[in-house]
mmCIF file of C-alpha atoms in Angstrom:
data_model
loop_
_atom_site.group_PDB
_atom_site.id
_atom_site.type_symbol
_atom_site.label_atom_id
_atom_site.label_comp_id
_atom_site.label_asym_id
_atom_site.label_seq_id
_atom_site.Cartn_x
_atom_site.Cartn_y
_atom_site.Cartn_z
ATOM 1 C CA MET X 1 113.520 104.524 103.316
ATOM 2 C CA LYS X 2 111.128 107.835 104.243
ATOM 3 C CA VAL X 3 107.758 107.489 103.195
ATOM 4 C CA LEU X 4 104.727 109.945 103.568
ATOM 5 C CA LEU X 5 100.707 108.476 103.456
ATOM 6 C CA ILE X 6 98.569 111.784 102.898
ATOM 7 C CA ILE X 7 94.736 111.177 103.064
ATOM 8 C CA THR X 8 92.215 114.211 102.911
ATOM 9 C CA HIS X 9 90.152 113.591 106.320
ATOM 10 C CA GLY X 10 91.587 112.105 109.369
ATOM 11 C CA SER X 11 88.151 110.140 110.459
ATOM 12 C CA MET X 12 86.985 106.872 110.576
ATOM 13 C CA GLY X 13 86.373 105.240 107.164
ATOM 14 C CA GLY X 14 87.521 102.746 104.783
ATOM 15 C CA ALA X 15 90.130 105.049 103.284
ATOM 16 C CA GLY X 16 91.397 106.109 106.388
ATOM 17 C CA ILE X 17 91.578 102.425 107.797
ATOM 18 C CA MET X 18 93.697 101.704 105.503
ATOM 19 C CA VAL X 19 96.042 104.073 105.260
ATOM 20 C CA LEU X 20 96.348 103.340 109.442
ATOM 21 C CA ASP X 21 97.343 99.625 108.916
ATOM 22 C CA LEU X 22 99.396 100.501 106.325
ATOM 23 C CA ALA X 23 101.667 103.232 107.930
ATOM 24 C CA ARG X 24 101.660 100.222 110.890
ATOM 25 C CA GLY X 25 102.618 97.949 108.771
ATOM 26 C CA LEU X 26 105.236 100.036 107.049
ATOM 27 C CA LYS X 27 107.231 101.029 110.543
ATOM 28 C CA ALA X 28 107.015 96.861 111.217
ATOM 29 C CA GLN X 29 109.497 96.683 108.341
ATOM 30 C CA GLY X 30 111.422 99.728 109.665
ATOM 31 C CA VAL X 31 110.228 102.229 106.881
ATOM 32 C CA ASP X 32 110.339 105.681 108.307
ATOM 33 C CA VAL X 33 106.905 106.740 107.873
ATOM 34 C CA THR X 34 104.579 109.627 108.520
ATOM 35 C CA VAL X 35 101.088 110.621 108.025
ATOM 36 C CA GLY X 36 99.734 113.843 106.507
ATOM 37 C CA PHE X 37 96.042 114.709 106.216
ATOM 38 C CA GLY X 38 93.455 117.660 107.009
ATOM 39 C CA LYS X 39 91.038 117.644 109.814
ATOM 40 C CA GLY X 40 89.685 114.788 111.834
ATOM 41 C CA GLU X 41 91.230 113.506 115.563
ATOM 42 C CA TYR X 42 90.358 109.960 114.414
ATOM 43 C CA LEU X 43 93.594 109.418 112.776
ATOM 44 C CA GLU X 44 95.891 111.292 115.375
ATOM 45 C CA ARG X 45 94.460 109.763 118.061
ATOM 46 C CA ARG X 46 95.399 106.716 116.635
ATOM 47 C CA LEU X 47 98.438 107.578 115.313
ATOM 48 C CA ASN X 48 99.616 108.707 118.751
ATOM 49 C CA GLU X 49 99.011 105.103 120.090
ATOM 50 C CA LEU X 50 101.176 103.818 117.797
ATOM 51 C CA GLY X 51 104.062 106.298 117.778
ATOM 52 C CA ILE X 52 103.498 107.457 114.196
ATOM 53 C CA PRO X 53 104.206 111.023 113.294
ATOM 54 C CA ARG X 54 101.761 112.883 111.582
ATOM 55 C CA VAL X 55 101.577 116.591 109.935
ATOM 56 C CA ARG X 56 98.533 118.703 109.076
ATOM 57 C CA PHE X 57 97.483 120.117 105.911
ATOM 58 C CA ALA X 58 95.683 123.140 105.990
ATOM 59 C CA SER X 59 94.311 123.287 102.524
ATOM 60 C CA LEU X 60 93.323 119.055 102.768
ATOM 61 C CA ALA X 61 89.310 118.905 103.141
ATOM 62 C CA ARG X 62 86.434 116.902 101.706
ATOM 63 C CA SER X 63 85.498 119.939 99.224
ATOM 64 C CA ARG X 64 84.536 120.232 95.600
ATOM 65 C CA ASN X 65 85.942 123.916 95.636
ATOM 66 C CA ILE X 66 88.513 124.459 92.807
ATOM 67 C CA PHE X 67 90.605 126.916 94.714
ATOM 68 C CA SER X 68 91.216 124.003 97.238
ATOM 69 C CA ILE X 69 93.496 122.517 94.584
ATOM 70 C CA PRO X 70 96.395 125.127 94.029
ATOM 71 C CA LEU X 71 96.323 125.851 97.456
ATOM 72 C CA PHE X 72 97.354 121.785 97.995
ATOM 73 C CA VAL X 73 99.686 121.865 95.312
ATOM 74 C CA LEU X 74 101.843 124.638 96.889
ATOM 75 C CA GLU X 75 101.456 123.415 100.542
ATOM 76 C CA ILE X 76 102.793 120.185 99.612
ATOM 77 C CA ARG X 77 105.581 121.394 97.460
ATOM 78 C CA LYS X 78 106.578 123.875 100.368
ATOM 79 C CA PHE X 79 106.533 120.538 102.892
ATOM 80 C CA LEU X 80 108.340 118.586 100.487
ATOM 81 C CA LYS X 81 111.214 120.909 99.959
ATOM 82 C CA LYS X 82 111.742 121.032 103.945
ATOM 83 C CA ASN X 83 111.330 117.293 104.440
ATOM 84 C CA ARG X 84 112.933 115.060 102.284
ATOM 85 C CA PHE X 85 110.932 111.727 101.253
ATOM 86 C CA ASP X 86 111.585 108.854 99.318
ATOM 87 C CA ALA X 87 108.105 108.453 98.223
ATOM 88 C CA VAL X 88 104.475 109.988 98.937
ATOM 89 C CA GLN X 89 101.484 108.173 98.588
ATOM 90 C CA PHE X 90 98.064 109.717 98.231
ATOM 91 C CA ASN X 91 94.413 108.469 99.232
ATOM 92 C CA SER X 92 91.354 110.099 97.712
ATOM 93 C CA SER X 93 90.528 112.169 94.648
ATOM 94 C CA ASN X 94 90.963 115.260 96.898
ATOM 95 C CA THR X 95 94.820 114.483 97.155
ATOM 96 C CA LEU X 96 95.599 113.793 93.230
ATOM 97 C CA ALA X 97 96.720 117.106 92.426
ATOM 98 C CA GLY X 98 99.436 116.806 95.394
ATOM 99 C CA CYS X 99 101.652 114.492 92.943
ATOM 100 C CA PHE X 100 102.042 117.613 90.703
ATOM 101 C CA GLY X 101 103.022 119.495 93.778
ATOM 102 C CA ALA X 102 105.450 116.341 94.908
ATOM 103 C CA LYS X 103 107.093 117.217 91.430
ATOM 104 C CA LEU X 104 107.248 120.262 91.617
ATOM 105 C CA SER X 105 109.278 120.509 94.885
ATOM 106 C CA GLY X 106 112.340 118.899 92.339
ATOM 107 C CA THR X 107 113.201 116.818 95.046
ATOM 108 C CA GLY X 108 112.879 113.451 93.103
ATOM 109 C CA VAL X 109 110.277 112.272 95.412
ATOM 110 C CA ARG X 110 108.458 108.684 94.123
ATOM 111 C CA THR X 111 104.527 109.487 93.901
ATOM 112 C CA VAL X 112 101.908 106.712 94.109
ATOM 113 C CA PHE X 113 98.095 107.562 93.622
ATOM 114 C CA THR X 114 95.881 105.111 95.028
ATOM 115 C CA ILE X 115 92.015 105.123 93.767
ATOM 116 C CA HIS X 116 89.701 103.590 96.252
ATOM 117 C CA GLY X 117 87.097 104.347 94.115
ATOM 118 C CA LEU X 118 86.021 105.507 91.300
ATOM 119 C CA SER X 119 83.216 107.477 92.757
ATOM 120 C CA VAL X 120 81.785 110.476 90.567
ATOM 121 C CA LEU X 121 83.423 108.468 87.585
ATOM 122 C CA ASP X 122 81.935 105.068 88.080
ATOM 123 C CA ARG X 123 79.509 103.981 85.591
ATOM 124 C CA HIS X 124 76.488 103.472 88.254
ATOM 125 C CA TYR X 125 76.789 107.018 89.234
ATOM 126 C CA ALA X 126 73.968 108.947 88.019
ATOM 127 C CA SER X 127 74.453 112.594 87.706
ATOM 128 C CA PRO X 128 76.421 113.401 84.478
ATOM 129 C CA PHE X 129 77.096 116.854 85.190
ATOM 130 C CA LEU X 130 79.846 116.004 87.739
ATOM 131 C CA LYS X 131 81.457 113.818 85.420
ATOM 132 C CA LEU X 132 83.447 116.095 83.054
ATOM 133 C CA PRO X 133 85.255 118.344 85.614
ATOM 134 C CA TYR X 134 86.131 115.332 87.578
ATOM 135 C CA TRP X 135 87.235 113.257 84.401
ATOM 136 C CA ALA X 136 89.280 116.577 83.300
ATOM 137 C CA TYR X 137 91.103 116.791 87.081
ATOM 138 C CA PHE X 138 92.504 113.353 86.859
ATOM 139 C CA LYS X 139 93.719 113.525 83.255
ATOM 140 C CA VAL X 140 95.543 116.794 84.247
ATOM 141 C CA PHE X 141 97.018 115.237 87.437
ATOM 142 C CA LEU X 142 97.540 111.267 86.950
ATOM 143 C CA PRO X 143 100.329 111.613 84.690
ATOM 144 C CA PHE X 144 102.169 112.871 87.844
ATOM 145 C CA ALA X 145 101.853 109.842 89.757
ATOM 146 C CA ASP X 146 104.402 107.032 89.141
ATOM 147 C CA GLU X 147 102.253 104.476 90.115
ATOM 148 C CA ILE X 148 98.639 104.260 89.957
ATOM 149 C CA VAL X 149 97.153 101.557 92.473
ATOM 150 C CA PHE X 150 93.473 100.134 92.103
ATOM 151 C CA VAL X 151 91.858 98.121 95.008
ATOM 152 C CA SER X 152 89.690 96.500 92.982
ATOM 153 C CA GLN X 153 90.020 94.882 89.298
ATOM 154 C CA ASP X 154 86.672 95.824 88.294
ATOM 155 C CA ASN X 155 87.748 99.781 88.852
ATOM 156 C CA LEU X 156 90.973 98.958 86.780
ATOM 157 C CA ARG X 157 89.427 97.375 84.113
ATOM 158 C CA GLU X 158 86.552 100.453 83.974
ATOM 159 C CA ALA X 159 89.201 102.902 84.076
ATOM 160 C CA ARG X 160 90.917 100.930 81.014
ATOM 161 C CA LEU X 161 87.845 100.889 78.838
ATOM 162 C CA THR X 162 86.968 104.342 79.361
ATOM 163 C CA GLY X 163 90.659 105.551 78.557
ATOM 164 C CA LEU X 164 91.300 107.228 82.091
ATOM 165 C CA THR X 165 94.151 105.670 82.188
ATOM 166 C CA ARG X 166 96.031 102.978 80.427
ATOM 167 C CA ARG X 167 98.472 102.348 83.617
ATOM 168 C CA GLY X 168 97.535 100.872 87.051
ATOM 169 C CA ARG X 169 97.732 97.751 88.967
ATOM 170 C CA VAL X 170 95.732 96.233 91.698
ATOM 171 C CA ILE X 171 96.519 96.168 95.303
ATOM 172 C CA TYR X 172 93.554 94.623 97.741
ATOM 173 C CA ASN X 173 93.274 96.360 100.636
ATOM 174 C CA GLY X 174 94.097 93.665 103.606
ATOM 175 C CA MET X 175 93.536 93.138 106.958
ATOM 176 C CA ASP X 176 95.763 91.687 109.718
ATOM 177 C CA PRO X 177 93.977 88.713 111.737
ATOM 178 C CA THR X 178 96.019 89.600 114.508
ATOM 179 C CA ALA X 179 95.036 92.885 115.218
ATOM 180 C CA LEU X 180 91.282 92.423 114.566
ATOM 181 C CA THR X 181 89.466 92.441 117.977
ATOM 182 C CA TYR X 182 85.650 90.978 117.125
ATOM 183 C CA TRP X 183 83.368 91.415 120.391
ATOM 184 C CA THR X 184 81.049 87.943 121.008
ATOM 185 C CA LYS X 185 77.644 88.192 119.651
ATOM 186 C CA GLU X 186 75.949 88.476 122.830
ATOM 187 C CA LYS X 187 78.353 91.963 123.744
ATOM 188 C CA ALA X 188 78.034 92.912 120.779
ATOM 189 C CA ARG X 189 74.043 92.887 120.702
ATOM 190 C CA ALA X 190 74.146 94.263 124.143
ATOM 191 C CA GLU X 191 76.088 97.341 123.023
ATOM 192 C CA LEU X 192 73.739 98.056 120.185
ATOM 193 C CA GLU X 193 71.199 97.604 122.403
ATOM 194 C CA THR X 194 72.312 100.130 124.804
ATOM 195 C CA ILE X 195 73.050 102.625 122.216
ATOM 196 C CA THR X 196 69.343 102.122 120.586
ATOM 197 C CA GLY X 197 67.302 101.237 123.699
ATOM 198 C CA GLN X 198 65.820 98.351 122.136
ATOM 199 C CA SER X 199 66.186 94.568 122.507
ATOM 200 C CA PHE X 200 67.352 92.028 120.079
ATOM 201 C CA ALA X 201 66.948 89.289 122.104
ATOM 202 C CA ASN X 202 64.896 87.002 119.932
ATOM 203 C CA ALA X 203 65.517 89.333 116.629
ATOM 204 C CA TYR X 204 67.194 88.187 112.962
ATOM 205 C CA LEU X 205 69.518 91.327 113.010
ATOM 206 C CA ILE X 206 70.443 92.432 110.071
ATOM 207 C CA GLY X 207 72.467 95.866 109.497
ATOM 208 C CA SER X 208 75.343 98.173 107.772
ATOM 209 C CA ILE X 209 78.566 100.448 108.681
ATOM 210 C CA GLY X 210 79.065 103.164 106.639
ATOM 211 C CA ARG X 211 78.229 106.894 105.677
ATOM 212 C CA LEU X 212 74.769 108.091 105.747
ATOM 213 C CA SER X 213 75.371 108.831 101.520
ATOM 214 C CA TYR X 214 74.159 108.647 98.424
ATOM 215 C CA GLN X 215 77.034 106.034 97.303
ATOM 216 C CA LYS X 216 75.659 103.617 100.192
ATOM 217 C CA ASN X 217 71.795 103.871 99.043
ATOM 218 C CA TYR X 218 70.245 102.893 102.610
ATOM 219 C CA SER X 219 66.862 104.199 101.240
ATOM 220 C CA PHE X 220 66.820 100.948 99.152
ATOM 221 C CA LEU X 221 67.123 99.299 102.469
ATOM 222 C CA ILE X 222 64.731 101.114 104.392
ATOM 223 C CA ARG X 223 62.027 100.821 101.535
ATOM 224 C CA THR X 224 62.583 97.202 101.083
ATOM 225 C CA LEU X 225 62.007 96.744 104.902
ATOM 226 C CA PRO X 226 58.393 95.827 104.709
ATOM 227 C CA GLN X 227 58.814 93.260 102.319
ATOM 228 C CA ILE X 228 61.538 91.481 104.551
ATOM 229 C CA LEU X 229 59.138 92.006 107.162
ATOM 230 C CA SER X 230 56.660 89.553 105.851
ATOM 231 C CA ILE X 231 59.342 87.056 104.985
ATOM 232 C CA GLN X 232 61.081 87.694 108.548
ATOM 233 C CA PRO X 233 58.913 88.480 110.884
ATOM 234 C CA THR X 234 61.347 88.859 113.676
ATOM 235 C CA ILE X 235 63.424 91.143 111.244
ATOM 236 C CA ARG X 236 65.364 94.044 113.293
ATOM 237 C CA CYS X 237 68.039 96.689 111.288
ATOM 238 C CA VAL X 238 70.654 98.906 112.390
ATOM 239 C CA LEU X 239 72.982 101.244 110.333
ATOM 240 C CA ILE X 240 76.216 102.410 111.851
ATOM 241 C CA GLY X 241 76.940 105.319 110.335
ATOM 242 C CA GLU X 242 76.624 109.143 109.946
ATOM 243 C CA GLY X 243 76.127 111.833 106.939
ATOM 244 C CA LYS X 244 74.357 114.065 105.233
ATOM 245 C CA LYS X 245 71.312 111.579 103.836
ATOM 246 C CA ARG X 246 70.364 111.320 107.719
ATOM 247 C CA ALA X 247 67.525 113.578 107.664
ATOM 248 C CA LEU X 248 65.928 111.778 104.388
ATOM 249 C CA TYR X 249 66.332 108.109 106.253
ATOM 250 C CA GLU X 250 64.574 109.854 108.962
ATOM 251 C CA ARG X 251 61.665 110.621 106.932
ATOM 252 C CA LEU X 252 61.501 107.236 105.355
ATOM 253 C CA ILE X 253 61.401 105.121 108.611
ATOM 254 C CA LYS X 254 58.732 107.317 109.441
ATOM 255 C CA LYS X 255 56.624 107.361 106.623
ATOM 256 C CA TYR X 256 57.141 103.302 106.319
ATOM 257 C CA ARG X 257 56.252 103.293 109.982
ATOM 258 C CA LEU X 258 59.500 101.174 110.979
ATOM 259 C CA GLU X 259 60.448 103.267 114.278
ATOM 260 C CA SER X 260 60.212 99.873 116.291
ATOM 261 C CA ILE X 261 61.962 98.146 113.067
ATOM 262 C CA CYS X 262 65.045 99.962 112.337
ATOM 263 C CA PHE X 263 67.463 102.196 114.129
ATOM 264 C CA LEU X 264 70.079 104.845 113.395
ATOM 265 C CA ALA X 265 72.950 104.281 115.586
ATOM 266 C CA GLY X 266 75.379 107.272 114.465
ATOM 267 C CA GLY X 267 78.658 106.844 114.034
ATOM 268 C CA LEU X 268 81.119 104.646 116.317
ATOM 269 C CA GLU X 269 84.785 104.257 116.578
ATOM 270 C CA ASP X 270 86.118 100.780 115.775
ATOM 271 C CA ALA X 271 82.534 99.787 114.699
ATOM 272 C CA ALA X 272 83.698 96.385 113.054
ATOM 273 C CA ARG X 273 84.039 95.261 116.663
ATOM 274 C CA LEU X 274 80.036 94.769 116.365
ATOM 275 C CA LEU X 275 80.038 92.774 113.379
ATOM 276 C CA LYS X 276 79.457 89.865 114.915
ATOM 277 C CA ALA X 277 75.947 91.161 116.304
ATOM 278 C CA PHE X 278 74.108 90.716 113.363
ATOM 279 C CA ASP X 279 72.571 87.785 111.638
ATOM 280 C CA LEU X 280 73.241 89.388 108.130
ATOM 281 C CA PHE X 281 75.804 92.247 106.675
ATOM 282 C CA VAL X 282 73.757 94.152 104.187
ATOM 283 C CA LEU X 283 75.655 96.587 101.300
ATOM 284 C CA PRO X 284 73.116 98.192 99.234
ATOM 285 C CA SER X 285 76.065 100.389 97.460
ATOM 286 C CA ARG X 286 75.558 102.045 94.146
ATOM 287 C CA TYR X 287 79.269 101.881 93.495
ATOM 288 C CA GLU X 288 82.262 100.832 95.827
ATOM 289 C CA GLY X 289 86.191 100.939 95.393
ATOM 290 C CA LEU X 290 86.971 97.587 97.463
ATOM 291 C CA PRO X 291 84.671 98.244 100.905
ATOM 292 C CA ILE X 292 86.569 97.223 104.126
ATOM 293 C CA THR X 293 83.936 96.509 106.072
ATOM 294 C CA LEU X 294 83.018 93.685 103.366
ATOM 295 C CA VAL X 295 86.688 92.340 104.066
ATOM 296 C CA GLU X 296 86.018 93.114 107.673
ATOM 297 C CA CYS X 297 83.110 90.781 107.733
ATOM 298 C CA LEU X 298 85.375 88.216 106.159
ATOM 299 C CA PHE X 299 87.421 88.126 109.273
ATOM 300 C CA ALA X 300 84.828 88.147 111.476
ATOM 301 C CA ASP X 301 82.873 85.280 109.376
ATOM 302 C CA VAL X 302 79.463 87.226 109.391
ATOM 303 C CA PRO X 303 77.370 86.352 106.291
ATOM 304 C CA MET X 304 76.762 88.900 103.414
ATOM 305 C CA LEU X 305 74.020 90.454 101.073
ATOM 306 C CA VAL X 306 75.515 93.089 98.852
ATOM 307 C CA THR X 307 74.958 94.586 95.603
ATOM 308 C CA ASP X 308 76.286 93.453 92.316
ATOM 309 C CA VAL X 309 79.108 96.315 91.699
ATOM 310 C CA ASN X 310 82.781 96.724 91.624
ATOM 311 C CA GLY X 311 84.916 95.362 94.429
ATOM 312 C CA ASN X 312 81.900 93.769 96.208
ATOM 313 C CA LYS X 313 81.946 91.018 93.362
ATOM 314 C CA GLU X 314 85.430 90.120 94.481
ATOM 315 C CA ILE X 315 84.318 89.394 97.723
ATOM 316 C CA VAL X 316 80.745 87.970 97.969
ATOM 317 C CA GLU X 317 80.005 84.890 96.389
ATOM 318 C CA LYS X 318 77.209 85.019 93.505
ATOM 319 C CA GLU X 319 74.572 83.804 95.915
ATOM 320 C CA ASN X 320 74.855 86.354 98.015
ATOM 321 C CA ARG X 321 74.914 89.473 95.261
ATOM 322 C CA TYR X 322 71.955 90.997 93.824
ATOM 323 C CA LYS X 323 71.534 93.953 91.262
ATOM 324 C CA MET X 324 71.488 97.108 92.293
ATOM 325 C CA ASP X 325 67.853 98.962 93.118
ATOM 326 C CA ASP X 326 66.530 95.137 92.339
ATOM 327 C CA THR X 327 63.694 94.569 95.072
ATOM 328 C CA LYS X 328 62.744 91.300 93.363
ATOM 329 C CA ASP X 329 66.166 89.847 93.040
ATOM 330 C CA PHE X 330 67.046 91.549 96.479
ATOM 331 C CA ILE X 331 64.402 89.539 98.191
ATOM 332 C CA GLN X 332 65.129 86.327 96.125
ATOM 333 C CA LYS X 333 68.479 86.201 97.665
ATOM 334 C CA PHE X 334 67.386 87.204 101.005
ATOM 335 C CA SER X 335 64.933 84.327 101.617
ATOM 336 C CA GLY X 336 67.500 81.766 99.921
ATOM 337 C CA ILE X 337 69.796 83.239 102.757
ATOM 338 C CA VAL X 338 67.412 83.013 105.571
ATOM 339 C CA SER X 339 66.079 79.547 104.335
ATOM 340 C CA ARG X 340 69.347 78.154 104.494
ATOM 341 C CA PRO X 341 72.505 77.503 106.805
ATOM 342 C CA GLN X 342 75.014 80.044 105.777
ATOM 343 C CA VAL X 343 78.763 78.800 104.816
ATOM 344 C CA THR X 344 81.471 80.851 106.429
ATOM 345 C CA GLY X 345 84.739 80.686 107.316
ATOM 346 C CA TYR X 346 85.963 82.090 103.782
ATOM 347 C CA GLU X 347 89.011 80.977 104.218
ATOM 348 C CA SER X 348 89.828 80.726 100.540
ATOM 349 C CA LEU X 349 88.923 84.268 100.192
ATOM 350 C CA LYS X 350 90.727 85.557 103.182
ATOM 351 C CA SER X 351 93.946 84.952 101.851
ATOM 352 C CA LYS X 352 93.408 87.474 98.816
ATOM 353 C CA PHE X 353 92.958 90.061 101.804
ATOM 354 C CA MET X 354 95.942 89.483 104.144
ATOM 355 C CA PHE X 355 97.986 92.307 105.562
ATOM 356 C CA GLU X 356 101.386 91.037 104.718
ATOM 357 C CA LYS X 357 100.516 91.109 100.731
ATOM 358 C CA MET X 358 99.549 94.593 101.039
ATOM 359 C CA THR X 359 102.494 96.070 102.872
ATOM 360 C CA HIS X 360 104.761 94.336 100.769
ATOM 361 C CA ALA X 361 103.230 95.409 97.595
ATOM 362 C CA TYR X 362 103.265 99.363 98.790
ATOM 363 C CA THR X 363 106.985 98.929 99.468
ATOM 364 C CA SER X 364 108.021 97.379 96.368
ATOM 365 C CA LEU X 365 106.264 100.333 94.654
ATOM 366 C CA PHE X 366 108.024 103.060 97.136
ATOM 367 C CA LYS X 367 111.362 101.649 95.901
ATOM 368 C CA LYS X 368 112.916 103.469 92.756
ATOM 369 C CA PRO X 369 113.284 101.036 89.997
#
């Protein structure tokens, strides 16, 4: 069986990690797998290490430019006419139109579209102006997907309730414990100390890994830090990631005089190996699909405090979730966490997110009924 996996950008990120893991799992099963993407060097380098073929699509980019849609449709149609595959799996909204291009190729290729999160269409997304064009885009192109996959039950329920689609199934993103390499707490902290130029020897270290974006909502965490300090005076915060909101976060850190408390470490490859540096991982997202970073925290046995939204609820127990942008609830939950020993191990939860389950589920979808 020949399978093509397509993602918009070949950079680090939850969807990219999932595609890389899926490609590795399919190859191990004897599937002839190729990965396609636009720009980005991370995936290319990792795929080379694994000996997995890759292809670049010039029209694929993180963009809201509507003219890129027909360009990608034509590019994927031409590619599939020349290169026959049994199935193509598309990841992220920018690739959805490729399902139409695949059908135009006339090759009978099976199309699978994975929704890693509803993004602009999510009920927690603030601006209503982008929802209509995104809604129209999804309604036009989703019918060309033979199978629709959601990564969280919450997203599937919302899609059905809003009429976005009546079809779909959930396949959780999975982790392979044998392939995970987490540094010890001491080594991970030493690395963060080198990056930030600070000492965390006696600190209660909180932090997060993710793009500095509207979605991740790190402005809430920064604004709440002064109150957290009154509860835990040794608190230090490190945010690992890069993005458009960096300048805003730098201004907030300066405004609240947190220059010696909160640090922006920038984007780091394989950042998950540093998770054990944190006493508490915090994810204040406005919306999510199923965050890969939280699954990684499960397997690293790192305590978490996250917003009570979307797929977060399917990973993190209720006592470690708070209402989005609710400072009082956050502080209450944080106080409870620091005052009691955190139970980790998460063995019952880990079983939901195993690598083998994800790989076998997708393999069954790629086979024609």
